[in-house]
Short mmCIF file of C-alpha atoms in Angstrom, two decimals:
data_model
loop_
_atom_site.label_atom_id
_atom_site.label_comp_id
_atom_site.label_asym_id
_atom_site.label_seq_id
_atom_site.Cartn_x
_atom_site.Cartn_y
_atom_site.Cartn_z
CA MET V 203 8.53 -15.93 9.89
CA VAL V 204 7.44 -12.30 9.91
CA ARG V 205 9.46 -10.26 12.39
CA LEU V 206 9.68 -6.47 12.52
CA SER V 207 12.97 -5.91 14.33
CA TYR V 208 13.56 -3.17 16.88
CA THR V 209 16.04 -1.53 14.50
CA TYR V 210 13.49 -1.23 11.73
CA THR V 211 10.87 0.02 14.16
CA ILE V 212 13.18 2.93 14.99
CA VAL V 213 13.70 3.55 11.27
CA LEU V 214 9.95 3.69 10.73
CA VAL V 215 9.51 6.26 13.48
CA ALA V 216 12.16 8.37 11.80
CA LEU V 217 10.47 8.01 8.43
CA SER V 218 7.15 9.21 9.79
CA VAL V 219 8.63 12.55 10.82
CA SER V 220 11.19 12.92 8.05
CA ALA V 221 11.35 16.03 5.90
CA PRO V 222 11.12 14.14 2.57
CA LEU V 223 7.84 12.53 3.55
CA ALA V 224 6.46 15.83 4.80
CA ALA V 225 7.41 17.45 1.52
CA LEU V 226 5.41 14.81 -0.35
CA ALA V 227 2.34 15.17 1.83
CA GLY V 228 -0.85 16.16 0.07
CA ASP V 229 -3.36 16.65 2.88
CA PRO V 230 -4.57 20.16 3.80
CA ASP V 231 -2.91 21.81 6.79
CA ILE V 232 -4.90 21.85 10.02
CA LEU V 233 -5.08 24.67 12.58
CA THR V 234 -4.94 22.42 15.64
CA ASP V 235 -2.46 19.82 16.86
CA TYR V 236 -4.83 17.02 16.00
CA ILE V 237 -8.45 16.42 15.02
CA VAL V 238 -10.86 14.97 17.55
CA PRO V 239 -13.49 12.70 15.95
CA ALA V 240 -16.98 14.16 15.95
CA ASP V 241 -18.28 11.38 18.18
CA ALA V 242 -15.48 11.73 20.77
CA ASN V 243 -15.09 13.87 23.88
CA ALA V 244 -11.94 15.99 23.55
CA GLY V 245 -11.42 15.94 27.30
CA ALA V 246 -11.41 12.16 27.33
CA ILE V 247 -8.60 11.79 24.75
CA THR V 248 -5.63 9.82 26.13
CA GLY V 249 -2.46 8.33 24.71
CA ALA V 250 -4.50 5.36 23.53
CA PHE V 251 -6.06 7.59 20.84
CA PHE V 252 -2.61 8.10 19.30
CA THR V 253 -1.72 4.40 19.42
CA TYR V 254 -2.27 1.80 16.69
CA THR V 255 -1.73 -1.89 17.44
CA GLY V 256 -2.92 -3.42 14.18
CA PHE V 257 0.53 -4.68 13.18
CA ARG V 258 1.03 -6.78 16.33
CA ALA V 259 -0.62 -9.88 14.90
CA ALA V 260 1.73 -9.85 11.90
CA ARG V 261 4.77 -9.46 14.15
CA ASN V 262 3.80 -12.57 16.10
CA MET V 263 3.08 -14.81 13.11
CA THR V 264 5.07 -18.05 13.06
CA THR V 265 4.24 -19.01 9.47
CA PRO V 266 4.17 -16.88 6.31
CA VAL V 267 0.85 -15.66 4.95
CA PRO V 268 -0.51 -17.88 2.11
CA ASN V 269 -1.31 -14.94 -0.18
CA PHE V 270 -0.19 -11.35 -0.60
CA THR V 271 -1.57 -9.46 2.40
CA ALA V 272 -1.76 -5.71 3.12
CA ILE V 273 -2.57 -4.42 6.60
CA LYS V 274 -3.44 -0.73 6.53
CA ALA V 275 -2.91 1.97 9.11
CA THR V 276 -4.70 4.85 7.41
CA MET V 277 -7.19 7.34 8.81
CA ALA V 278 -9.96 4.77 8.43
CA GLU V 279 -8.22 2.30 10.75
CA PHE V 280 -6.35 4.86 12.90
CA PRO V 281 -8.48 8.04 13.33
CA ALA V 282 -5.65 9.97 15.02
CA LEU V 283 -3.99 10.25 11.59
CA ASN V 284 -6.68 12.64 10.39
CA GLY V 285 -4.90 15.84 9.35
CA GLN V 286 -1.40 14.42 9.94
CA SER V 287 -0.52 13.73 6.27
CA VAL V 288 0.93 10.28 6.91
CA SER V 289 -0.12 6.63 7.00
CA TYR V 290 1.44 3.18 6.80
CA VAL V 291 0.70 -0.12 5.12
CA LEU V 292 2.35 -3.40 6.10
CA LEU V 293 2.87 -5.57 3.01
CA MET V 294 3.50 -9.32 3.33
CA PHE V 295 4.49 -11.45 0.34
CA PRO V 296 4.71 -15.25 0.41
CA ALA V 297 7.50 -16.83 -1.60
CA GLY V 298 7.28 -17.84 -5.22
CA GLY V 299 5.72 -15.11 -7.31
CA SER V 300 3.35 -13.16 -5.07
CA VAL V 301 2.56 -9.66 -6.25
CA ASN V 302 0.96 -6.45 -5.08
CA PRO V 303 -0.88 -5.81 -8.37
CA THR V 304 -0.53 -2.64 -10.42
CA HIS V 305 -2.24 0.22 -8.60
CA THR V 306 -2.06 3.93 -7.83
CA HIS V 307 -2.49 6.13 -4.77
CA PRO V 308 -4.16 9.29 -6.11
CA ARG V 309 -3.46 11.40 -3.02
CA ALA V 310 0.01 10.30 -1.91
CA ALA V 311 3.54 9.37 -2.79
CA GLU V 312 4.74 6.07 -1.29
CA LEU V 313 8.07 5.43 0.41
CA LEU V 314 8.67 1.67 0.56
CA LEU V 315 11.06 0.05 3.05
CA VAL V 316 11.90 -3.64 2.57
CA VAL V 317 12.10 -5.16 6.06
CA ASP V 318 12.71 -8.83 5.21
CA GLY V 319 13.44 -10.70 1.99
CA ALA V 320 13.72 -9.09 -1.43
CA LEU V 321 11.31 -7.41 -3.85
CA SER V 322 11.30 -6.32 -7.47
CA VAL V 323 9.44 -3.03 -7.84
CA GLY V 324 8.54 -0.59 -10.57
CA PHE V 325 6.41 2.32 -11.69
CA VAL V 326 5.48 4.10 -14.91
CA ASP V 327 5.61 7.90 -15.04
CA THR V 328 3.20 10.18 -16.91
CA ALA V 329 5.52 10.18 -19.94
CA GLY V 330 5.16 6.40 -20.15
CA LYS V 331 8.70 5.65 -18.98
CA LEU V 332 9.20 2.49 -16.93
CA TYR V 333 11.45 2.45 -13.84
CA THR V 334 12.27 -0.85 -12.11
CA GLN V 335 14.60 -1.92 -9.32
CA ASP V 336 15.48 -5.04 -7.31
CA LEU V 337 15.47 -4.31 -3.58
CA ALA V 338 17.02 -6.15 -0.63
CA ALA V 339 16.19 -5.87 3.07
CA GLY V 340 17.00 -2.36 4.28
CA ASP V 341 16.50 -0.74 0.86
CA MET V 342 13.96 2.02 0.21
CA PHE V 343 12.20 3.05 -3.00
CA VAL V 344 9.85 5.97 -3.64
CA PHE V 345 6.82 5.75 -5.91
CA PRO V 346 5.85 9.26 -7.04
CA LYS V 347 2.33 10.40 -6.25
CA GLY V 348 -0.36 9.02 -8.53
CA THR V 349 1.90 6.78 -10.64
CA VAL V 350 1.02 3.21 -11.53
CA HIS V 351 3.30 0.92 -9.53
CA TRP V 352 3.72 -2.59 -8.11
CA GLN V 353 5.86 -4.86 -5.95
CA PHE V 354 6.75 -8.46 -6.84
CA ASN V 355 8.37 -11.24 -4.79
CA GLN V 356 9.86 -13.62 -7.31
CA GLY V 357 12.23 -15.23 -4.81
CA ASP V 358 12.01 -18.43 -2.82
CA LYS V 359 11.66 -16.68 0.56
CA PRO V 360 8.82 -14.58 2.01
CA ALA V 361 9.21 -10.80 1.98
CA THR V 362 7.89 -8.06 4.22
CA ALA V 363 7.81 -4.33 3.53
CA LEU V 364 6.38 -1.19 5.09
CA ALA V 365 4.99 1.58 2.94
CA ALA V 366 4.88 5.12 4.33
CA LEU V 367 2.31 7.23 2.49
CA GLY V 368 2.15 11.03 2.43
CA SER V 369 -1.54 11.22 3.23
CA ALA V 370 -3.83 10.01 6.00
CA ALA V 371 -6.21 8.85 3.24
CA PRO V 372 -3.98 8.02 0.25
CA GLY V 373 -6.62 6.15 -1.69
CA LEU V 374 -6.07 2.97 -3.69
CA VAL V 375 -7.01 2.35 -7.32
CA SER V 376 -6.22 -1.25 -8.26
CA LEU V 377 -6.02 -1.41 -12.04
CA PRO V 378 -7.00 -5.08 -12.48
CA SER V 379 -10.02 -4.96 -10.19
CA THR V 380 -11.06 -1.46 -11.26
CA LEU V 381 -11.00 -2.28 -14.96
CA PHE V 382 -12.01 -5.93 -14.97
CA GLY V 383 -13.44 -6.59 -11.53
CA ALA V 384 -16.52 -5.23 -9.83
CA SER V 385 -16.71 -1.91 -11.70
CA ASN V 386 -19.02 -3.34 -14.43
CA ILE V 387 -17.44 -1.27 -17.21
CA ASP V 388 -19.12 -2.23 -20.47
CA ASP V 389 -17.29 -5.10 -22.23
CA ASN V 390 -17.37 -3.27 -25.56
CA VAL V 391 -15.74 -0.19 -24.05
CA LEU V 392 -12.94 -2.30 -22.59
CA ALA V 393 -12.50 -4.34 -25.76
CA LYS V 394 -12.10 -1.21 -27.88
CA SER V 395 -9.87 0.46 -25.28
CA PHE V 396 -7.47 -2.51 -25.22
CA LYS V 397 -7.87 -3.30 -28.93
CA THR V 398 -9.07 -6.83 -28.28
CA ASP V 399 -12.37 -8.70 -28.39
CA VAL V 400 -15.23 -9.06 -25.94
CA ALA V 401 -14.43 -12.74 -25.30
CA THR V 402 -10.96 -11.81 -24.01
CA ILE V 403 -12.43 -9.12 -21.77
CA GLN V 404 -14.94 -11.58 -20.35
CA LYS V 405 -12.16 -14.08 -19.63
CA LEU V 406 -10.24 -11.39 -17.71
CA LYS V 407 -13.36 -10.46 -15.76
CA ALA V 408 -14.05 -14.10 -14.90
CA GLY V 409 -10.52 -14.46 -13.51
CA LEU V 410 -11.03 -11.50 -11.19
CA ALA V 411 -14.56 -12.32 -10.08
CA PRO V 412 -14.91 -13.02 -6.33
CA PRO V 413 -15.31 -16.71 -5.49
CA LYS V 414 -18.88 -17.92 -5.12
CA LYS V 415 -19.96 -18.75 -1.59
#
C-alpha cells in the first residue's frame, strides 16, 4: 500500500528549499519571483497556480503498482516550476526485482529519498568508477548531475521513493530505450560499439520494442 506519511511530506518541503539542492541547481536565474505562462493572465494567478496534485492518486492507492511507475512533477506537468530550479518525481517499485533502468538527467543532480521499503541504487562517475548502496526507508542518496544511475527493488515488498531534481526540466536519457529502442541507431554501429554482432543487437531491440496493438 503506497502511503506518503505526513512526516515525509514535511521532509520533502524542507528538501525543496534546502541549500544543498539549490547549490546543485542548473537552471538560469530569473529576474522575477516566478514566470507567468505566455497564455496566462498575470492578474488572474492564484494559489492554485503554485499547487500540484498529481501525487494524490498514488497516495490513495490500496494495491501496489504492477510495474515500475514514475509520476513526474516537472515544469511540463507543473508550469509554476519554470525558473525555480527544482522538480520532483515519485517512483513506485513493485516487489520482486523491479528496476528504474539505467538513465541520466543531463541538466540536474538527483536527491533520492526512500519513503517506503528498500532500494539498491548505484551510479557510475566519469572516471568509470561504480558506487552502489543499499537504502532503507528514510535514507537519502545523491546522484551527481549527468551520471548514469539506477534504482532496483530486489526485495519481497514494494518500495516508494521521491526524487528531488535540481532543475525544473532535468531531462531524461534512458540508456536501454535510447540505444536499442525507438532511436533507430544503425545495427552495425551498435554492434561495433558493443563489440558484438548484429543478431544480438536485433534481439535487444526486439525486447525493447513497444507491444503491438
